[in-house]
Amino acid sequence: MAFNFSFGEATSSGTNSSSKPETGIFLAATSSNTKSAHKPEKVTKTQFSPLDLSPLLANQWRNMVWSEEVKETLMESVRSFKPASENVTEARILLIGPVGAGKSSFISSVQSVFSGRVINRAMVGSSSSTSFTKKLRSFNIRGAGEKADEPTALVLCDVMGVGEGESTGLTLHDALSVIKGHAPEGHQFSPEQPIGADTVGYVRKPNIKDKVHCVVFVVDGSKVGSYAKSFGTTFQQLRDHISNLGVHQVALLTHVDQVCKATGSDITQVYKSQTIQQAMVKTGALLGMATSYIVPVKNYCSELDLDENTDILLLKAVDHILQYVNLYFQDNGE
Ligand SMILES: Nc1nc2c(ncn2[C@@H]2O[C@H](COP(=O)(O)OP(=O)(O)OP(=O)(O)O)[C@@H](O)[C@H]2O)c(=O)[nH]1
Ligand SMILES: [Mg+2]
């Protein structure tokens, strides 16, 4: 019996216009130690997302240094990462989240950073109510150029998005089957046909290398204020099951460029944005997760060229995820 995710229609719990700031116009703050490719631009209130209520803070609320050295160090630490287990050469990381949250985009964005150019490796959809991704696909993040033959030990697993209805999207049963390692690569998800012993390619006795070693919840920051309450209930239920399997969980807050206009213009403002800070708190409440587990990212979507600071934020997210992958191997290493 499959446990379907059950979602009501998204409510627009929206914004109280009276809580908007007095001044609708401010300039994105510049920082002398940043190297953003984008110039800060004038921001008007009418362009704000409903969440974009507050001006920027003078100081970052999380320490981030935006420099080429930091990017290189982060890239090197991902390249040199090895799971602390004799029987595993790759860390399998599963991205779970609502339809259109940016799961496939994150995989493509991380691969883009390591490829040195923007590529669409995991196929990305457009905003829609049904999941664009239908199959289980595992992407080994690989280097490029001289390092082309050097796969990292990082495998990002893409699955169908969680839908709003009972019959659409990933079910709890199928999500847990993937995490336990029963689902074969390429499995086509169908809510009516839960993964089971009669599934073609079903992995009967998964070993540690087949299992998922960390689950990453992906939430669209521009929608976090309007997700239905039942959505939170379902995610917390899923988190309970995943925790019982001994798998650590973290979360990505995507679309930060749409949450805060100043951040959209200059990604180095992300940790100065009170609006993004508030979106992180909302994400924590939705997932039942402390905000220290949540990191913001901006995926590559319309860009043709990489941006160093966007890369840094993406790499920081990967580094964050790998810390929790390590914990899994410390707890379960064979
Ligand atoms: N502005 C912006 N758009 C994003 C971001 N991440 C993803 N998108 C866009 O959001 C849409 C959905 O992205 P996907 O990566 O396909 O989302 P998904 O979670 O894989 O969705 P499903 O496979 O349908 O469940 C696409 O149009 C992306 O370009 C982001 O950080 N910022
Ligand atoms: Mg997808």
mmCIF file of C-alpha atoms and ligand atoms in Angstrom:
data_model
loop_
_atom_site.group_PDB
_atom_site.id
_atom_site.type_symbol
_atom_site.label_atom_id
_atom_site.label_comp_id
_atom_site.label_asym_id
_atom_site.label_seq_id
_atom_site.Cartn_x
_atom_site.Cartn_y
_atom_site.Cartn_z
ATOM 1 C CA MET A 1 0.000 0.000 0.000
ATOM 2 C CA ALA A 2 1.462 3.321 -1.033
ATOM 3 C CA PHE A 3 1.293 6.288 1.309
ATOM 4 C CA ASN A 4 0.526 9.182 -0.926
ATOM 5 C CA PHE A 5 1.615 12.642 -0.087
ATOM 6 C CA SER A 6 -1.540 14.575 0.497
ATOM 7 C CA PHE A 7 -1.635 18.211 -0.335
ATOM 8 C CA GLY A 8 -4.354 20.768 -0.376
ATOM 9 C CA GLU A 9 -4.362 23.637 -2.802
ATOM 10 C CA ALA A 10 -1.661 26.146 -2.072
ATOM 11 C CA THR A 11 -3.125 28.938 -0.031
ATOM 12 C CA SER A 12 -1.948 32.452 -0.484
ATOM 13 C CA SER A 13 -1.396 33.133 3.168
ATOM 14 C CA GLY A 14 0.357 36.077 1.594
ATOM 15 C CA THR A 15 1.359 39.360 2.873
ATOM 16 C CA ASN A 16 -0.164 42.030 4.927
ATOM 17 C CA SER A 17 0.482 45.131 2.937
ATOM 18 C CA SER A 18 0.481 47.244 6.089
ATOM 19 C CA SER A 19 3.664 45.494 7.177
ATOM 20 C CA LYS A 20 5.563 46.750 4.148
ATOM 21 C CA PRO A 21 8.397 49.177 4.818
ATOM 22 C CA GLU A 22 7.826 52.889 4.613
ATOM 23 C CA THR A 23 10.419 53.340 1.956
ATOM 24 C CA GLY A 24 9.932 51.383 -1.207
ATOM 25 C CA ILE A 25 13.277 52.224 -2.735
ATOM 26 C CA PHE A 26 16.743 51.403 -1.524
ATOM 27 C CA LEU A 27 20.077 50.619 -3.044
ATOM 28 C CA ALA A 28 21.671 47.222 -2.672
ATOM 29 C CA ALA A 29 24.625 47.720 -0.352
ATOM 30 C CA THR A 30 28.043 47.248 -1.900
ATOM 31 C CA SER A 31 30.827 45.442 -0.154
ATOM 32 C CA SER A 32 34.459 46.215 -0.790
ATOM 33 C CA ASN A 33 35.544 42.601 -0.408
ATOM 34 C CA THR A 34 33.108 41.242 -2.936
ATOM 35 C CA LYS A 35 33.687 40.481 -6.570
ATOM 36 C CA SER A 36 30.180 40.214 -7.886
ATOM 37 C CA ALA A 37 29.866 40.192 -11.622
ATOM 38 C CA HIS A 38 26.633 42.146 -11.224
ATOM 39 C CA LYS A 39 26.331 45.803 -10.389
ATOM 40 C CA PRO A 40 23.939 46.576 -7.559
ATOM 41 C CA GLU A 41 20.861 48.203 -8.963
ATOM 42 C CA LYS A 42 18.054 50.394 -7.800
ATOM 43 C CA VAL A 43 15.263 48.347 -6.293
ATOM 44 C CA THR A 44 11.669 49.441 -6.233
ATOM 45 C CA LYS A 45 8.941 48.125 -3.982
ATOM 46 C CA THR A 46 6.681 47.253 -6.870
ATOM 47 C CA GLN A 47 9.249 44.720 -8.090
ATOM 48 C CA PHE A 48 9.443 42.869 -4.771
ATOM 49 C CA SER A 49 8.095 39.399 -4.242
ATOM 50 C CA PRO A 50 5.459 39.274 -1.478
ATOM 51 C CA LEU A 51 8.204 38.183 0.905
ATOM 52 C CA ASP A 52 10.542 41.034 0.132
ATOM 53 C CA LEU A 53 9.677 43.320 3.005
ATOM 54 C CA SER A 54 12.835 44.532 4.661
ATOM 55 C CA PRO A 55 15.958 46.453 3.746
ATOM 56 C CA LEU A 56 19.397 44.868 3.863
ATOM 57 C CA LEU A 57 21.311 44.395 7.111
ATOM 58 C CA ALA A 58 24.640 46.163 7.547
ATOM 59 C CA ASN A 59 26.415 42.874 8.288
ATOM 60 C CA GLN A 60 25.990 39.332 7.003
ATOM 61 C CA TRP A 61 24.065 37.149 9.446
ATOM 62 C CA ARG A 62 26.208 34.191 8.444
ATOM 63 C CA ASN A 63 29.886 34.578 7.726
ATOM 64 C CA MET A 64 30.644 34.213 4.043
ATOM 65 C CA VAL A 65 33.764 35.300 2.251
ATOM 66 C CA TRP A 66 33.302 35.865 -1.460
ATOM 67 C CA SER A 67 36.629 35.328 -3.168
ATOM 68 C CA GLU A 68 38.273 33.200 -5.821
ATOM 69 C CA GLU A 69 40.376 31.517 -3.112
ATOM 70 C CA VAL A 70 37.253 30.456 -1.252
ATOM 71 C CA LYS A 71 35.780 29.046 -4.460
ATOM 72 C CA GLU A 72 38.964 27.076 -5.222
ATOM 73 C CA THR A 73 39.160 25.745 -1.655
ATOM 74 C CA LEU A 74 35.531 24.613 -1.753
ATOM 75 C CA MET A 75 35.995 22.966 -5.158
ATOM 76 C CA GLU A 76 39.074 21.163 -3.947
ATOM 77 C CA SER A 77 37.333 19.926 -0.823
ATOM 78 C CA VAL A 78 34.479 18.496 -2.942
ATOM 79 C CA ARG A 79 36.951 16.925 -5.394
ATOM 80 C CA SER A 80 38.941 15.324 -2.591
ATOM 81 C CA PHE A 81 35.899 14.119 -0.661
ATOM 82 C CA LYS A 82 35.842 10.364 -0.037
ATOM 83 C CA PRO A 83 33.137 8.551 1.921
ATOM 84 C CA ALA A 84 34.556 7.242 5.180
ATOM 85 C CA SER A 85 33.529 3.658 4.486
ATOM 86 C CA GLU A 86 35.482 0.755 3.017
ATOM 87 C CA ASN A 87 32.559 -0.468 0.925
ATOM 88 C CA VAL A 88 31.446 2.791 -0.625
ATOM 89 C CA THR A 89 33.169 4.916 -3.241
ATOM 90 C CA GLU A 90 30.348 7.370 -3.861
ATOM 91 C CA ALA A 91 28.057 9.360 -1.610
ATOM 92 C CA ARG A 92 24.442 9.163 -2.790
ATOM 93 C CA ILE A 93 22.491 12.307 -2.024
ATOM 94 C CA LEU A 94 18.759 12.465 -2.724
ATOM 95 C CA LEU A 95 16.965 15.716 -3.512
ATOM 96 C CA ILE A 96 13.321 15.788 -2.452
ATOM 97 C CA GLY A 97 10.909 18.675 -2.707
ATOM 98 C CA PRO A 98 7.797 20.119 -4.230
ATOM 99 C CA VAL A 99 7.303 20.150 -7.991
ATOM 100 C CA GLY A 100 9.340 22.956 -9.523
ATOM 101 C CA ALA A 101 11.378 23.702 -6.386
ATOM 102 C CA GLY A 102 14.647 23.478 -8.308
ATOM 103 C CA LYS A 103 15.922 19.943 -7.610
ATOM 104 C CA SER A 104 17.041 19.218 -11.166
ATOM 105 C CA SER A 105 18.324 22.775 -11.517
ATOM 106 C CA PHE A 106 20.540 22.323 -8.459
ATOM 107 C CA ILE A 107 22.074 19.163 -9.953
ATOM 108 C CA SER A 108 22.671 20.934 -13.269
ATOM 109 C CA SER A 109 24.044 23.981 -11.464
ATOM 110 C CA VAL A 110 26.532 21.960 -9.413
ATOM 111 C CA GLN A 111 27.633 20.088 -12.536
ATOM 112 C CA SER A 112 27.960 23.459 -14.289
ATOM 113 C CA VAL A 113 30.346 24.712 -11.594
ATOM 114 C CA PHE A 114 32.567 21.659 -12.090
ATOM 115 C CA SER A 115 32.262 21.781 -15.888
ATOM 116 C CA GLY A 116 33.283 25.426 -16.015
ATOM 117 C CA ARG A 117 30.236 26.346 -18.092
ATOM 118 C CA VAL A 118 26.480 26.384 -17.683
ATOM 119 C CA ILE A 119 24.976 23.066 -18.739
ATOM 120 C CA ASN A 120 21.566 21.474 -18.325
ATOM 121 C CA ARG A 121 22.613 17.984 -17.229
ATOM 122 C CA ALA A 122 19.570 17.013 -15.192
ATOM 123 C CA MET A 123 16.675 18.114 -17.318
ATOM 124 C CA VAL A 124 14.974 21.136 -15.905
ATOM 125 C CA GLY A 125 11.310 21.904 -16.439
ATOM 126 C CA SER A 126 9.343 25.079 -16.213
ATOM 127 C CA SER A 127 6.953 25.991 -13.437
ATOM 128 C CA SER A 128 4.039 23.583 -13.626
ATOM 129 C CA SER A 129 1.797 21.661 -11.261
ATOM 130 C CA THR A 130 3.057 18.244 -12.336
ATOM 131 C CA SER A 131 6.617 17.062 -12.002
ATOM 132 C CA PHE A 132 8.857 17.431 -15.016
ATOM 133 C CA THR A 133 11.202 14.761 -13.645
ATOM 134 C CA LYS A 134 9.533 11.352 -13.780
ATOM 135 C CA LYS A 135 12.417 8.917 -13.303
ATOM 136 C CA LEU A 136 15.088 8.144 -10.751
ATOM 137 C CA ARG A 137 18.314 9.483 -12.222
ATOM 138 C CA SER A 138 21.648 9.509 -10.420
ATOM 139 C CA PHE A 139 24.223 12.042 -11.571
ATOM 140 C CA ASN A 140 27.878 11.606 -10.770
ATOM 141 C CA ILE A 141 29.374 15.076 -10.612
ATOM 142 C CA ARG A 142 32.484 15.095 -12.798
ATOM 143 C CA GLY A 143 35.345 17.461 -13.394
ATOM 144 C CA ALA A 144 36.068 19.128 -16.719
ATOM 145 C CA GLY A 145 39.069 19.966 -18.883
ATOM 146 C CA GLU A 146 42.207 18.321 -17.468
ATOM 147 C CA LYS A 147 40.076 16.907 -14.669
ATOM 148 C CA ALA A 148 37.446 15.473 -17.060
ATOM 149 C CA ASP A 149 38.324 11.910 -16.169
ATOM 150 C CA GLU A 150 38.131 12.579 -12.485
ATOM 151 C CA PRO A 151 34.668 11.899 -11.179
ATOM 152 C CA THR A 152 34.022 13.278 -7.730
ATOM 153 C CA ALA A 153 32.622 10.945 -5.096
ATOM 154 C CA LEU A 154 29.411 12.938 -5.234
ATOM 155 C CA VAL A 155 26.255 11.427 -6.748
ATOM 156 C CA LEU A 156 23.144 13.597 -6.780
ATOM 157 C CA CYS A 157 19.903 11.649 -7.192
ATOM 158 C CA ASP A 158 16.954 13.287 -8.889
ATOM 159 C CA VAL A 159 13.382 12.099 -8.396
ATOM 160 C CA MET A 160 9.869 13.166 -9.225
ATOM 161 C CA GLY A 161 8.657 16.214 -7.369
ATOM 162 C CA VAL A 162 6.085 16.061 -4.613
ATOM 163 C CA GLY A 163 2.744 17.140 -6.034
ATOM 164 C CA GLU A 164 -0.240 18.884 -4.565
ATOM 165 C CA GLY A 165 -2.749 16.114 -5.081
ATOM 166 C CA GLU A 166 -3.008 12.565 -3.752
ATOM 167 C CA SER A 167 -2.462 11.001 -7.128
ATOM 168 C CA THR A 168 0.306 13.181 -8.507
ATOM 169 C CA GLY A 169 3.934 13.259 -7.577
ATOM 170 C CA LEU A 170 6.237 11.200 -5.436
ATOM 171 C CA THR A 171 4.653 9.064 -2.728
ATOM 172 C CA LEU A 172 6.087 8.580 0.735
ATOM 173 C CA HIS A 173 6.382 4.868 0.009
ATOM 174 C CA ASP A 174 8.433 5.450 -3.161
ATOM 175 C CA ALA A 175 10.616 8.083 -1.501
ATOM 176 C CA LEU A 176 11.495 5.620 1.257
ATOM 177 C CA SER A 177 12.108 2.833 -1.281
ATOM 178 C CA VAL A 178 14.665 5.049 -3.019
ATOM 179 C CA ILE A 179 16.332 5.968 0.281
ATOM 180 C CA LYS A 180 16.541 2.308 1.353
ATOM 181 C CA GLY A 181 18.164 1.458 -1.996
ATOM 182 C CA HIS A 182 15.384 -0.717 -3.466
ATOM 183 C CA ALA A 183 14.620 1.469 -6.492
ATOM 184 C CA PRO A 184 16.485 0.663 -9.713
ATOM 185 C CA GLU A 185 18.215 3.425 -11.639
ATOM 186 C CA GLY A 186 15.858 4.816 -14.285
ATOM 187 C CA HIS A 187 12.750 3.709 -12.416
ATOM 188 C CA GLN A 188 9.716 5.539 -13.769
ATOM 189 C CA PHE A 189 7.597 6.744 -10.862
ATOM 190 C CA SER A 190 3.886 6.110 -10.935
ATOM 191 C CA PRO A 191 1.731 6.798 -7.863
ATOM 192 C CA GLU A 192 -0.530 3.883 -8.872
ATOM 193 C CA GLN A 193 2.374 1.434 -9.014
ATOM 194 C CA PRO A 194 4.363 1.635 -5.800
ATOM 195 C CA ILE A 195 7.903 0.275 -5.890
ATOM 196 C CA GLY A 196 7.847 -3.337 -4.724
ATOM 197 C CA ALA A 197 9.196 -6.824 -5.325
ATOM 198 C CA ASP A 198 7.435 -6.953 -8.721
ATOM 199 C CA THR A 199 9.076 -3.713 -9.929
ATOM 200 C CA VAL A 200 11.478 -4.395 -12.813
ATOM 201 C CA GLY A 201 15.040 -4.203 -11.487
ATOM 202 C CA TYR A 202 13.915 -4.093 -7.828
ATOM 203 C CA VAL A 203 16.948 -4.289 -5.553
ATOM 204 C CA ARG A 204 15.958 -6.955 -3.035
ATOM 205 C CA LYS A 205 18.904 -6.737 -0.692
ATOM 206 C CA PRO A 206 20.437 -3.303 -1.061
ATOM 207 C CA ASN A 207 23.817 -2.806 0.500
ATOM 208 C CA ILE A 208 25.261 0.437 1.794
ATOM 209 C CA LYS A 209 26.401 1.616 -1.636
ATOM 210 C CA ASP A 210 22.827 1.398 -3.003
ATOM 211 C CA LYS A 211 21.318 3.416 -0.174
ATOM 212 C CA VAL A 212 20.887 7.167 0.071
ATOM 213 C CA HIS A 213 23.372 8.676 2.507
ATOM 214 C CA CYS A 214 21.834 12.118 2.931
ATOM 215 C CA VAL A 215 18.469 13.632 2.005
ATOM 216 C CA VAL A 216 18.276 17.230 0.869
ATOM 217 C CA PHE A 217 14.901 18.942 1.008
ATOM 218 C CA VAL A 218 14.573 21.560 -1.700
ATOM 219 C CA VAL A 219 12.133 24.400 -1.110
ATOM 220 C CA ASP A 220 11.332 27.324 -3.403
ATOM 221 C CA GLY A 221 11.938 30.445 -1.305
ATOM 222 C CA SER A 222 9.515 32.489 -3.368
ATOM 223 C CA LYS A 223 6.695 30.058 -2.504
ATOM 224 C CA VAL A 224 7.529 29.077 1.060
ATOM 225 C CA GLY A 225 5.010 31.547 2.487
ATOM 226 C CA SER A 226 2.178 30.119 0.423
ATOM 227 C CA TYR A 227 2.605 26.335 0.665
ATOM 228 C CA ALA A 228 -0.436 24.576 2.138
ATOM 229 C CA LYS A 229 -0.190 23.529 5.805
ATOM 230 C CA SER A 230 -0.763 19.887 4.888
ATOM 231 C CA PHE A 231 2.438 20.099 2.939
ATOM 232 C CA GLY A 232 4.400 20.737 6.161
ATOM 233 C CA THR A 233 2.655 17.809 7.870
ATOM 234 C CA THR A 234 3.660 15.504 5.054
ATOM 235 C CA PHE A 235 7.259 16.643 5.039
ATOM 236 C CA GLN A 236 7.574 16.250 8.770
ATOM 237 C CA GLN A 237 6.106 12.743 8.475
ATOM 238 C CA LEU A 238 8.666 11.943 5.811
ATOM 239 C CA ARG A 239 11.436 13.379 8.007
ATOM 240 C CA ASP A 240 10.431 11.098 10.872
ATOM 241 C CA HIS A 241 10.716 8.033 8.631
ATOM 242 C CA ILE A 242 14.050 9.163 7.177
ATOM 243 C CA SER A 243 15.461 9.904 10.634
ATOM 244 C CA ASN A 244 14.459 6.402 11.742
ATOM 245 C CA LEU A 245 16.614 5.071 8.904
ATOM 246 C CA GLY A 246 19.566 6.997 10.377
ATOM 247 C CA VAL A 247 19.823 9.324 7.384
ATOM 248 C CA HIS A 248 20.613 12.979 8.067
ATOM 249 C CA GLN A 249 18.675 15.731 6.339
ATOM 250 C CA VAL A 250 19.438 19.274 5.310
ATOM 251 C CA ALA A 251 17.561 21.781 3.165
ATOM 252 C CA LEU A 252 18.184 24.145 0.286
ATOM 253 C CA LEU A 253 16.257 27.359 -0.122
ATOM 254 C CA THR A 254 16.204 28.051 -3.865
ATOM 255 C CA HIS A 255 14.997 30.998 -5.929
ATOM 256 C CA VAL A 256 16.642 33.449 -3.511
ATOM 257 C CA ASP A 257 17.068 35.791 -6.481
ATOM 258 C CA GLN A 258 13.275 36.028 -6.611
ATOM 259 C CA VAL A 259 12.805 36.318 -2.855
ATOM 260 C CA CYS A 260 14.975 39.409 -2.562
ATOM 261 C CA LYS A 261 15.518 41.755 -5.457
ATOM 262 C CA ALA A 262 18.815 43.070 -4.080
ATOM 263 C CA THR A 263 20.085 39.483 -3.887
ATOM 264 C CA GLY A 264 18.795 38.900 -7.417
ATOM 265 C CA SER A 265 21.012 41.734 -8.554
ATOM 266 C CA ASP A 266 23.992 40.792 -6.412
ATOM 267 C CA ILE A 267 24.118 37.331 -4.863
ATOM 268 C CA THR A 268 26.674 38.427 -2.238
ATOM 269 C CA GLN A 269 23.815 40.243 -0.472
ATOM 270 C CA VAL A 270 22.111 36.932 0.347
ATOM 271 C CA TYR A 271 23.186 36.875 4.006
ATOM 272 C CA LYS A 272 22.344 40.531 4.473
ATOM 273 C CA SER A 273 18.779 40.054 3.343
ATOM 274 C CA GLN A 274 16.239 39.974 6.162
ATOM 275 C CA THR A 275 13.665 38.742 3.670
ATOM 276 C CA ILE A 276 15.765 35.679 2.933
ATOM 277 C CA GLN A 277 16.426 35.223 6.645
ATOM 278 C CA GLN A 278 12.636 35.232 7.190
ATOM 279 C CA ALA A 279 12.167 32.763 4.325
ATOM 280 C CA MET A 280 14.727 30.468 5.996
ATOM 281 C CA VAL A 281 12.749 30.619 9.253
ATOM 282 C CA LYS A 282 9.558 29.761 7.336
ATOM 283 C CA THR A 283 11.347 26.858 5.654
ATOM 284 C CA GLY A 284 12.516 25.637 9.064
ATOM 285 C CA ALA A 285 8.934 25.759 10.354
ATOM 286 C CA LEU A 286 7.624 23.988 7.248
ATOM 287 C CA LEU A 287 10.138 21.157 7.513
ATOM 288 C CA GLY A 288 10.393 21.034 11.306
ATOM 289 C CA MET A 289 14.098 21.726 10.943
ATOM 290 C CA ALA A 290 16.467 24.162 12.677
ATOM 291 C CA THR A 291 17.632 26.927 10.343
ATOM 292 C CA SER A 292 21.246 25.855 10.847
ATOM 293 C CA TYR A 293 20.489 22.927 8.515
ATOM 294 C CA ILE A 294 19.199 25.214 5.766
ATOM 295 C CA VAL A 295 21.304 27.004 3.169
ATOM 296 C CA PRO A 296 20.217 29.386 0.431
ATOM 297 C CA VAL A 297 21.154 28.839 -3.215
ATOM 298 C CA LYS A 298 20.557 30.461 -6.527
ATOM 299 C CA ASN A 299 20.463 27.954 -9.350
ATOM 300 C CA TYR A 300 21.577 28.716 -12.862
ATOM 301 C CA CYS A 301 18.429 29.030 -14.937
ATOM 302 C CA SER A 302 18.549 31.686 -17.641
ATOM 303 C CA GLU A 303 22.266 32.496 -17.548
ATOM 304 C CA LEU A 304 24.683 31.376 -20.234
ATOM 305 C CA ASP A 305 27.818 32.105 -18.211
ATOM 306 C CA LEU A 306 28.970 31.143 -14.752
ATOM 307 C CA ASP A 307 29.237 33.752 -12.022
ATOM 308 C CA GLU A 308 31.901 33.291 -9.359
ATOM 309 C CA ASN A 309 29.715 34.278 -6.416
ATOM 310 C CA THR A 310 26.795 32.113 -7.576
ATOM 311 C CA ASP A 311 29.326 29.261 -7.778
ATOM 312 C CA ILE A 312 30.508 29.970 -4.224
ATOM 313 C CA LEU A 313 26.977 29.794 -2.825
ATOM 314 C CA LEU A 314 26.339 26.517 -4.704
ATOM 315 C CA LEU A 315 29.650 25.041 -3.526
ATOM 316 C CA LYS A 316 28.940 26.133 0.035
ATOM 317 C CA ALA A 317 25.666 24.189 -0.217
ATOM 318 C CA VAL A 318 27.518 21.086 -1.447
ATOM 319 C CA ASP A 319 30.056 21.453 1.371
ATOM 320 C CA HIS A 320 27.186 21.745 3.860
ATOM 321 C CA ILE A 321 25.560 18.575 2.474
ATOM 322 C CA LEU A 322 28.851 16.645 2.630
ATOM 323 C CA GLN A 323 29.196 17.357 6.354
ATOM 324 C CA TYR A 324 25.967 15.422 6.913
ATOM 325 C CA VAL A 325 26.997 12.686 4.478
ATOM 326 C CA ASN A 326 30.090 12.260 6.650
ATOM 327 C CA LEU A 327 27.935 11.863 9.731
ATOM 328 C CA TYR A 328 26.064 9.018 8.010
ATOM 329 C CA PHE A 329 29.294 7.162 7.327
ATOM 330 C CA GLN A 330 30.536 7.810 10.855
ATOM 331 C CA ASP A 331 27.320 6.247 12.165
ATOM 332 C CA ASN A 332 26.921 3.484 9.557
ATOM 333 C CA GLY A 333 30.359 2.905 8.000
ATOM 334 C CA GLU A 334 31.012 -0.801 7.494
HETATM 335 N N1 LIG B 1 14.965 32.335 -10.571
HETATM 336 C C1 LIG B 1 15.233 31.067 -10.256
HETATM 337 N N2 LIG B 1 14.626 30.078 -10.937
HETATM 338 C C2 LIG B 1 14.924 28.801 -10.583
HETATM 339 C C3 LIG B 1 15.814 28.488 -9.529
HETATM 340 N N3 LIG B 1 15.884 27.138 -9.434
HETATM 341 C C4 LIG B 1 15.069 26.644 -10.375
HETATM 342 N N4 LIG B 1 14.482 27.633 -11.071
HETATM 343 C C5 LIG B 1 13.482 27.495 -12.151
HETATM 344 O O1 LIG B 1 12.364 26.795 -11.626
HETATM 345 C C6 LIG B 1 11.799 25.951 -12.627
HETATM 346 C C7 LIG B 1 11.710 24.517 -12.107
HETATM 347 O O2 LIG B 1 13.035 24.016 -11.914
HETATM 348 P P1 LIG B 1 13.370 22.452 -11.898
HETATM 349 O O3 LIG B 1 14.823 22.318 -11.594
HETATM 350 O O4 LIG B 1 12.856 21.754 -13.109
HETATM 351 O O5 LIG B 1 12.530 21.996 -10.623
HETATM 352 P P2 LIG B 1 12.346 20.519 -10.071
HETATM 353 O O6 LIG B 1 12.322 20.624 -8.582
HETATM 354 O O7 LIG B 1 13.344 19.596 -10.661
HETATM 355 O O8 LIG B 1 10.874 20.209 -10.597
HETATM 356 P P3 LIG B 1 10.154 18.806 -10.969
HETATM 357 O O9 LIG B 1 11.127 17.898 -11.654
HETATM 358 O O10 LIG B 1 9.036 19.232 -11.881
HETATM 359 O O11 LIG B 1 9.665 18.243 -9.674
HETATM 360 C C8 LIG B 1 12.684 26.089 -13.858
HETATM 361 O O12 LIG B 1 12.068 27.032 -14.719
HETATM 362 C C9 LIG B 1 13.987 26.644 -13.313
HETATM 363 O O13 LIG B 1 14.689 27.408 -14.256
HETATM 364 C C10 LIG B 1 16.445 29.568 -8.831
HETATM 365 O O14 LIG B 1 17.250 29.397 -7.890
HETATM 366 N N5 LIG B 1 16.112 30.830 -9.230
HETATM 367 MG MG MG B 2 13.123 17.900 -11.771
#
